[in-house]
Coordinates of C-alpha atoms in Angstrom, one line a residue:
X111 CA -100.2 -12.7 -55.4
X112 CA -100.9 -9.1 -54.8
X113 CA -104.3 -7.3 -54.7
X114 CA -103.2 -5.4 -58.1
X115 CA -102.5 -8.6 -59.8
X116 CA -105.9 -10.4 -58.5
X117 CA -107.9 -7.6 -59.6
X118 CA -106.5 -8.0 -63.0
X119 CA -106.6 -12.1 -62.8
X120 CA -110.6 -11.3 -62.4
X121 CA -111.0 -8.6 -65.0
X122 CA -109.5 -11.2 -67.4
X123 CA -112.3 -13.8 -66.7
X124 CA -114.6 -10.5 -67.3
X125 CA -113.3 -9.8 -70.7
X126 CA -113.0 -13.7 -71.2
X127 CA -117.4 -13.6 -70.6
X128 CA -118.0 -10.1 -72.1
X129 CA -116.5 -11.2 -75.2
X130 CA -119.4 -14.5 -75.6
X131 CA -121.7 -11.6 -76.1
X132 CA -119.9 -10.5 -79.4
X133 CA -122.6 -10.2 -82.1
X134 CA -125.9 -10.1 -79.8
X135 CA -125.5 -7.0 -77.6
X136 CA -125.6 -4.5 -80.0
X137 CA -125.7 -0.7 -79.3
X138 CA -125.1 -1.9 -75.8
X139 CA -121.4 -2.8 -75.0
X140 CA -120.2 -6.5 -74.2
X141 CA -120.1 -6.5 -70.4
X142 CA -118.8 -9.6 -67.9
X143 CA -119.1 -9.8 -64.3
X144 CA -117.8 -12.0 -61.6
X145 CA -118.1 -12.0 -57.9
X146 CA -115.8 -12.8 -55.6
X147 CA -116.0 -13.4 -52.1
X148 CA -112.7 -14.9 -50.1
X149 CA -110.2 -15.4 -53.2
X150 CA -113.0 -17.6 -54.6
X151 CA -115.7 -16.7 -57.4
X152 CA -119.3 -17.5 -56.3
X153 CA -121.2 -16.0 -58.7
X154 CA -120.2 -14.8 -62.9
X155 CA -122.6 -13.5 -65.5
X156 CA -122.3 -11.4 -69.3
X157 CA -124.4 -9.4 -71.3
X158 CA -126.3 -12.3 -74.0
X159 CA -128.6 -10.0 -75.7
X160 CA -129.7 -6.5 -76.0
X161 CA -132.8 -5.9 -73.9
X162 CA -131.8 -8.5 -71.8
X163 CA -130.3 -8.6 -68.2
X164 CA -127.1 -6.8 -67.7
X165 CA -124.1 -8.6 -66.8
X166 CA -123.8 -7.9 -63.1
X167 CA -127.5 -9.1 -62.7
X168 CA -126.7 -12.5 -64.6
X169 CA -123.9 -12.3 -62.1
X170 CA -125.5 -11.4 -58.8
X171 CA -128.7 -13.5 -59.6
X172 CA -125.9 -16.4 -60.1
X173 CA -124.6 -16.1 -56.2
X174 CA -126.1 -19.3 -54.6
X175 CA -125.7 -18.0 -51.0
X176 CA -126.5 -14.3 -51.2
X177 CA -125.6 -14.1 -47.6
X178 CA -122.0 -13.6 -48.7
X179 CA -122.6 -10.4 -50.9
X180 CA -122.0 -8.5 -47.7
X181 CA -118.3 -9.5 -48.1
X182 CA -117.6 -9.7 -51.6
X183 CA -116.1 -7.5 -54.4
X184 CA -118.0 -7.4 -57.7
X185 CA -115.9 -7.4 -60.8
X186 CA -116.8 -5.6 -64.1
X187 CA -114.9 -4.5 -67.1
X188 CA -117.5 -1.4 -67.8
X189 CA -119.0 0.8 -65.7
X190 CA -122.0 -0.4 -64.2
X191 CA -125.3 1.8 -65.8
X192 CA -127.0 4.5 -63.3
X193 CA -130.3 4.9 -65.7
X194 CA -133.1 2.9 -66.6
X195 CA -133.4 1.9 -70.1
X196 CA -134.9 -1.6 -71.2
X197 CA -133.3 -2.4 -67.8
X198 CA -133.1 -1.1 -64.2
X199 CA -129.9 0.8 -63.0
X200 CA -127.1 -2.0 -62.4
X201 CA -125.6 0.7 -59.9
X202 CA -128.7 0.8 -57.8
X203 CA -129.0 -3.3 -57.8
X204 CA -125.3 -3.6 -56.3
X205 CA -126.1 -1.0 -54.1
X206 CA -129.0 -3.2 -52.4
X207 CA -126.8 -5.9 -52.6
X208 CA -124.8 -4.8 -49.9
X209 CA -121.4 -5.3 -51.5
X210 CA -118.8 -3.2 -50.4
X211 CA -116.5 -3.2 -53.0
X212 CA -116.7 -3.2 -56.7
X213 CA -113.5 -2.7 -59.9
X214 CA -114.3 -1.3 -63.0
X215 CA -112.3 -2.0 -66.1
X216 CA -113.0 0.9 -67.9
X217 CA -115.6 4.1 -67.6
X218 CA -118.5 4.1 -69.6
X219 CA -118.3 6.4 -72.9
X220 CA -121.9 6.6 -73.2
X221 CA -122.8 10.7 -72.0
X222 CA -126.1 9.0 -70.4
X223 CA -123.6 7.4 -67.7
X224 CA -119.7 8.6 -68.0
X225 CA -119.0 8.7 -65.0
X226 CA -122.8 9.0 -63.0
X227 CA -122.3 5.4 -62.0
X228 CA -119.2 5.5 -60.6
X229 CA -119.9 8.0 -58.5
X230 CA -123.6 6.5 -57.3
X231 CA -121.7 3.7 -56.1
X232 CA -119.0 6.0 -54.1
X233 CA -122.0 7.9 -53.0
X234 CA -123.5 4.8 -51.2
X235 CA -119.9 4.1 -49.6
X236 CA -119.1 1.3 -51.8
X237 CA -115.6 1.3 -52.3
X238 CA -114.6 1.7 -56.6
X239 CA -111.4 0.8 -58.1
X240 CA -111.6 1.5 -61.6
X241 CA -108.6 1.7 -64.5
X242 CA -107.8 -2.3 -64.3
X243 CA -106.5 -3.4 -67.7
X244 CA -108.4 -0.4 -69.0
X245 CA -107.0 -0.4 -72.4
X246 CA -108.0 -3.9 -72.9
X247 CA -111.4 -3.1 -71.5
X248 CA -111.7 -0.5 -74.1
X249 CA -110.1 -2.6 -77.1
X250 CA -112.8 -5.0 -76.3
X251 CA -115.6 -2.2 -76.6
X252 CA -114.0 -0.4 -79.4
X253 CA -116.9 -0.4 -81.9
X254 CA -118.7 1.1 -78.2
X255 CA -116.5 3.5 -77.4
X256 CA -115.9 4.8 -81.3
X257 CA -119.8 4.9 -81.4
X258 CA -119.8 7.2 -78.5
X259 CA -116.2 9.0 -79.0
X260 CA -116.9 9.9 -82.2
X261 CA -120.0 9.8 -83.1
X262 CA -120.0 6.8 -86.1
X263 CA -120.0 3.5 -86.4
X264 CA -116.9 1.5 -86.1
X265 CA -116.0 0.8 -90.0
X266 CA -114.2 -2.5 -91.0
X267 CA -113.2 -2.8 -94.4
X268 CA -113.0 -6.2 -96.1
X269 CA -112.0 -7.8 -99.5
X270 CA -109.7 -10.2 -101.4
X271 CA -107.0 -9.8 -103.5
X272 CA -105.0 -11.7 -105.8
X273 CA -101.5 -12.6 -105.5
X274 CA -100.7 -9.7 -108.4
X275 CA -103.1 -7.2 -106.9
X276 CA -106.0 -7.2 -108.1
X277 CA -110.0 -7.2 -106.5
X278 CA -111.3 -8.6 -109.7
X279 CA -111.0 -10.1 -113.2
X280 CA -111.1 -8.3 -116.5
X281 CA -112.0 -9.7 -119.5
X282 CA -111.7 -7.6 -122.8
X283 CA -111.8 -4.8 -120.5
X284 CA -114.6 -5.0 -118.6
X285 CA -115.1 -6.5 -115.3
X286 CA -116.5 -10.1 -115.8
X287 CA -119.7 -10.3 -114.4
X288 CA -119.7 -13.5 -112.3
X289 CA -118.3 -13.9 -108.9
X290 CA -115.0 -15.0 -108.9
X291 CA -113.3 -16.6 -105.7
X292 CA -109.9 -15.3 -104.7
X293 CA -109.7 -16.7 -100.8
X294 CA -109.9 -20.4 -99.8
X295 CA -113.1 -22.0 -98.0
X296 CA -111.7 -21.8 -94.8
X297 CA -111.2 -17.8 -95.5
X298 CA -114.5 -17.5 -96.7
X299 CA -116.1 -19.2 -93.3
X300 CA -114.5 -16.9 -91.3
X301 CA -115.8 -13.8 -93.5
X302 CA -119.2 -15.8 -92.1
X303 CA -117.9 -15.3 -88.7
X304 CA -116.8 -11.5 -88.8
X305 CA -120.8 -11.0 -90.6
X306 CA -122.2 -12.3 -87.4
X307 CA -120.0 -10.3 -85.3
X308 CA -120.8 -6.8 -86.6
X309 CA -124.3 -4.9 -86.9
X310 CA -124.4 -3.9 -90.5
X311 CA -123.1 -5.5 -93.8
X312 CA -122.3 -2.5 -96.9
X313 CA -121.9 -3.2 -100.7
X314 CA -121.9 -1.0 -103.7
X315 CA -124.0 -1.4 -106.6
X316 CA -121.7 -3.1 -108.6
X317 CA -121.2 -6.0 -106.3
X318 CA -124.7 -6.2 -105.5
X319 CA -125.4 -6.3 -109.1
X320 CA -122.4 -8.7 -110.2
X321 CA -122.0 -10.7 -107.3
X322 CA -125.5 -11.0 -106.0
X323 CA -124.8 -11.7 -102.7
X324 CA -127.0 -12.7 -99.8
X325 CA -125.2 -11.0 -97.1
X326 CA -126.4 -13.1 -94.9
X327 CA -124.3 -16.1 -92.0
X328 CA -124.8 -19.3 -93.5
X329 CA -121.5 -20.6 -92.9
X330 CA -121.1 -19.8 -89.1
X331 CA -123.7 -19.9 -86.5
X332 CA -125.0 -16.4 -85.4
X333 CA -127.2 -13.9 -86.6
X334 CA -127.2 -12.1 -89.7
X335 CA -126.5 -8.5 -89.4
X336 CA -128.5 -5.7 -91.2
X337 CA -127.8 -5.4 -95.0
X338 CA -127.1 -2.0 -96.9
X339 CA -126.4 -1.2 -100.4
X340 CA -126.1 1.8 -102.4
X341 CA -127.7 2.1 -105.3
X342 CA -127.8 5.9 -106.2
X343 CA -130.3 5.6 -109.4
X344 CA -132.7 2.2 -108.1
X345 CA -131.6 0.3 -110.9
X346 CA -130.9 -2.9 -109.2
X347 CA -133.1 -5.5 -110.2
X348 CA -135.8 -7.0 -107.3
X349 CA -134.8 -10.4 -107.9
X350 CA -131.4 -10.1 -106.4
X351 CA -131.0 -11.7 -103.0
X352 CA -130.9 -8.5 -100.9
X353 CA -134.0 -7.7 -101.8
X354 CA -135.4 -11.4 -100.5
X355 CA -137.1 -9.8 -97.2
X356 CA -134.9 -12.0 -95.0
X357 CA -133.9 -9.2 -92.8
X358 CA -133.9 -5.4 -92.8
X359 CA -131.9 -3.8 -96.0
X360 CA -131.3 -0.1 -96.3
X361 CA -130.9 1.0 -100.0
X362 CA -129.3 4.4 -100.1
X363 CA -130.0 5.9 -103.3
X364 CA -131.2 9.9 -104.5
X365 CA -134.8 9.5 -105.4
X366 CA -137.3 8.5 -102.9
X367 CA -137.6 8.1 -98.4
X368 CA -140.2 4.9 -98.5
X369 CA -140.0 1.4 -96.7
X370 CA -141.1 -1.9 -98.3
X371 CA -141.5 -4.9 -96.3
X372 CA -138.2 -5.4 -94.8
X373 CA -136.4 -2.8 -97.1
X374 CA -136.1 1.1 -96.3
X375 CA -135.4 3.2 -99.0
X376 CA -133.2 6.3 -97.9
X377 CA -132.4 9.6 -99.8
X378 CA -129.6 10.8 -99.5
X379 CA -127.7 13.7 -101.3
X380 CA -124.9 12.7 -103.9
X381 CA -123.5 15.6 -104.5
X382 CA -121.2 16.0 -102.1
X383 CA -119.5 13.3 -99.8
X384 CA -121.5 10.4 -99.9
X385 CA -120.3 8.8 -97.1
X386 CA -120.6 11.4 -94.2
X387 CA -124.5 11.3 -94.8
X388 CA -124.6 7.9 -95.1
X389 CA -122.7 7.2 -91.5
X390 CA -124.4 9.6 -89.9
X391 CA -127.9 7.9 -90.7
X392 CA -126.6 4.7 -89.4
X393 CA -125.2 6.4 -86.7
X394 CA -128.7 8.2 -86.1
X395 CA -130.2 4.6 -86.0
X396 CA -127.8 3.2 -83.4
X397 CA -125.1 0.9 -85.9
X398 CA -122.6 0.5 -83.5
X399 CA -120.3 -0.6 -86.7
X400 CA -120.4 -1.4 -89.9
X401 CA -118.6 -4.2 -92.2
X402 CA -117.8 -3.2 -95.5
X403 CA -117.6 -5.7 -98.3
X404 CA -117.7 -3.4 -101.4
X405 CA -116.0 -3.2 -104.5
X406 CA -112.7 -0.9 -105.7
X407 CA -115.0 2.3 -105.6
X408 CA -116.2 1.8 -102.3
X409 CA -113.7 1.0 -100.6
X410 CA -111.3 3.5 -101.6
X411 CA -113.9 6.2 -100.9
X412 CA -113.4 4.8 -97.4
X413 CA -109.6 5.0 -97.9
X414 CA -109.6 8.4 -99.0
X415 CA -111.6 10.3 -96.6
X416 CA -110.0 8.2 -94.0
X417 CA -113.4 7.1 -92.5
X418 CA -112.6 3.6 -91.4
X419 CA -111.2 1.8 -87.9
X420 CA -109.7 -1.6 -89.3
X421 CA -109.4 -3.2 -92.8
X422 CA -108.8 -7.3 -92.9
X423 CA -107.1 -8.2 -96.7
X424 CA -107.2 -11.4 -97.5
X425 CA -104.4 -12.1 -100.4
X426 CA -105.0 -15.6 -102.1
X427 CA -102.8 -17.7 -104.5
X428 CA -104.5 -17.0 -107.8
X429 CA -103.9 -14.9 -110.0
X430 CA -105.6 -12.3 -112.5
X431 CA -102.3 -11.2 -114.6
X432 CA -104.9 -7.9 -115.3
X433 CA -108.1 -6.6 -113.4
X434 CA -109.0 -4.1 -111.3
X435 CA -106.4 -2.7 -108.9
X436 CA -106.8 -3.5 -105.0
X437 CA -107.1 -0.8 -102.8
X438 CA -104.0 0.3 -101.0
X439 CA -103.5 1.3 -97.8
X440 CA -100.2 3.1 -97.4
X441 CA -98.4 3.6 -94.2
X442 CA -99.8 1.1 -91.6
X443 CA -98.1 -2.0 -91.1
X444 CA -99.9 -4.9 -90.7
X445 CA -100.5 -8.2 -88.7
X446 CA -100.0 -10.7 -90.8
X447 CA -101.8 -14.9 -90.3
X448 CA -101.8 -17.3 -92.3
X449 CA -105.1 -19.3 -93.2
X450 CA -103.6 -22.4 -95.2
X451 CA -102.8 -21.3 -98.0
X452 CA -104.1 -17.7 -97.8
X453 CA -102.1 -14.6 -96.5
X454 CA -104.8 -12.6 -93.5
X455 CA -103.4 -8.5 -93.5
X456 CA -104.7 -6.8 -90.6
X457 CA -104.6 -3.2 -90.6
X458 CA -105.6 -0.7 -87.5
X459 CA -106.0 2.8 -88.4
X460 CA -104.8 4.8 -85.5

């Protein structure tokens, strides 16, 4: 095997670790480490939490015999940090280590390191390979590196549709106000999964108010994100479950800045776009992304102004014969799975 095709056998078992962190790491990126000394891995670690070790700690601090760090090569798929944050540099740890060579997966997007520990490491005569399986490195980390890149959350779009297009049910033309299911149970539980995978769950008032949802992961173990609905003139009742104090809620609305409990009102200005303001407060509060699970309204606004990174479409059996119109994303073509007897689109916006 040659030394091209080990380093990328290794960064695959990095990616394979960082990804475990999914859900818990959030603003910092998922990270996996594994140290190799002689062909053989002696020591592996990821990022579990934010606040919590980094990934080439878990992995250095998981090297039985630290006599062999002299001769090993430390693996990582993201740049190892050169600052000190709610942990100490990672750079400076390998450094007093001892170990001589270290490959990077990708270089960190964050302005606080880009580049800074790359060159620490270089400057220390530790020998850096860096670029291996870079764009999967980055795939992993996109809601990191869009964060970063650009300055937003990563936005996912999410809904269900019926076999004849349409989001929801009409009834002597108005939109009947009860939840109706459109995907199958096994659909639905993976919904549960994707919640517990992202930072932030979004609605519109509508849902909120017909739907009452909880927003929460009941169906999938993991942590229920932040919840956010907009509710532009506070006319949502205080008995719906959002407002149950189970975890933070933002309600964006035009009237009043205050926080109750576990809720935080936020102004924002209606006249204009909507959404700019509202992504860059998240983005001011460190969302890395943001699932949205809105209604037509809401989601189209997202269509239109071309603010979103992925939509997942679920189209189920049943259907309305007259409703409201799904959204439509024109001229992407997406993956298509099959979840029994449910159709999965996957769209990329690129």
């Amino acid at each position: 095997m040659t030394a091209g095709s080990l380093h990328e056998m290794h960064m695959k078992r990095c990616l394979d670790l960082a990804g475990l962190g999914l859900g818990h790491t959030a603003p910092n990126p998922l990270v996996g480490s594994v140290i190799v000394y002689n062909h053989r891995i002696i020591g592996e670690g990821f990022h579990h939490a934010f606040g919590e070790p980094h990934a080439e700690v878990n992995a250095i601090n998981g090297v039985s015999d630290k006599s062999l760090l002299p001769g090993a090569v430390l693996y990582v798929n993201l740049e190892p940090c050169s600052h000190s944050g709610k942990t100490p540099p990672c750079a400076d740890l390998i450094i007093k280590t001892g170990i001589p060579e270290v490959v990077i997966g990708a270089s960190d997007p964050n302005p606080i390191v880009a580049g800074r520990g790359i060159e620490k490491l270089e400057q220390a005569g530790i020998k850096v390979i860096s670029g291996v399986l870079e764009n999967q490195c980055s795939e992993l980390n996109r809601r990191f590196f869009t964060f970063h890149n650009k300055k937003r959350p990563y936005i996912i779009l999410k809904w269900a549709q019926t076999s004849d297009g349409y989001i929801d049910m009409l009834r002597e033309g108005h939109v009947v106000q009860q939840p109706t299911w459109i995907s199958n149970e096994i659909s639905r539980m993976l919904v549960h999964k994707w919640r517990s995978e992202e930072q932030l769950i979004l609605v519109g008032t509508r849902t909120a108010e017909i739907d009452n949802p909880r927003l929460n992961v009941r169906e999938w173990p993991g942590k229920t994100p932040f919840r956010a609905v907009i509710d532009r003139k506070l006319r949502l009742p205080k008995s719906l479950n959002l407002f149950d104090n189970s975890c933070p809620t933002f309600v964006f609305n035009e009237l009043k800045d205050m926080t109750e409990d576990q809720t935080q009102y936020v102004r924002l200005d209606f006249n204009g776009s909507l959404l700019k303001p509202l992504i860059q407060f998240l983005y001011s509060r460190g969302i890395l992304s943001v699932f949205v699970e809105g209604g037509q309204n809401l989601l189209n606004s997202f269509i239109v102004e071309n603010l979103w990174d992925e939509a997942r479409v679920f189209i189920g059996r049943k259907k309305f014969d007259a409703g409201k119109p799904a959204p439509l994303i024109q001229h992407i073509e997406p993956r298509e799975y099959r979840i029994r007897e449910d159709v999965l689109f996957f769209y990329r916006n690129q």
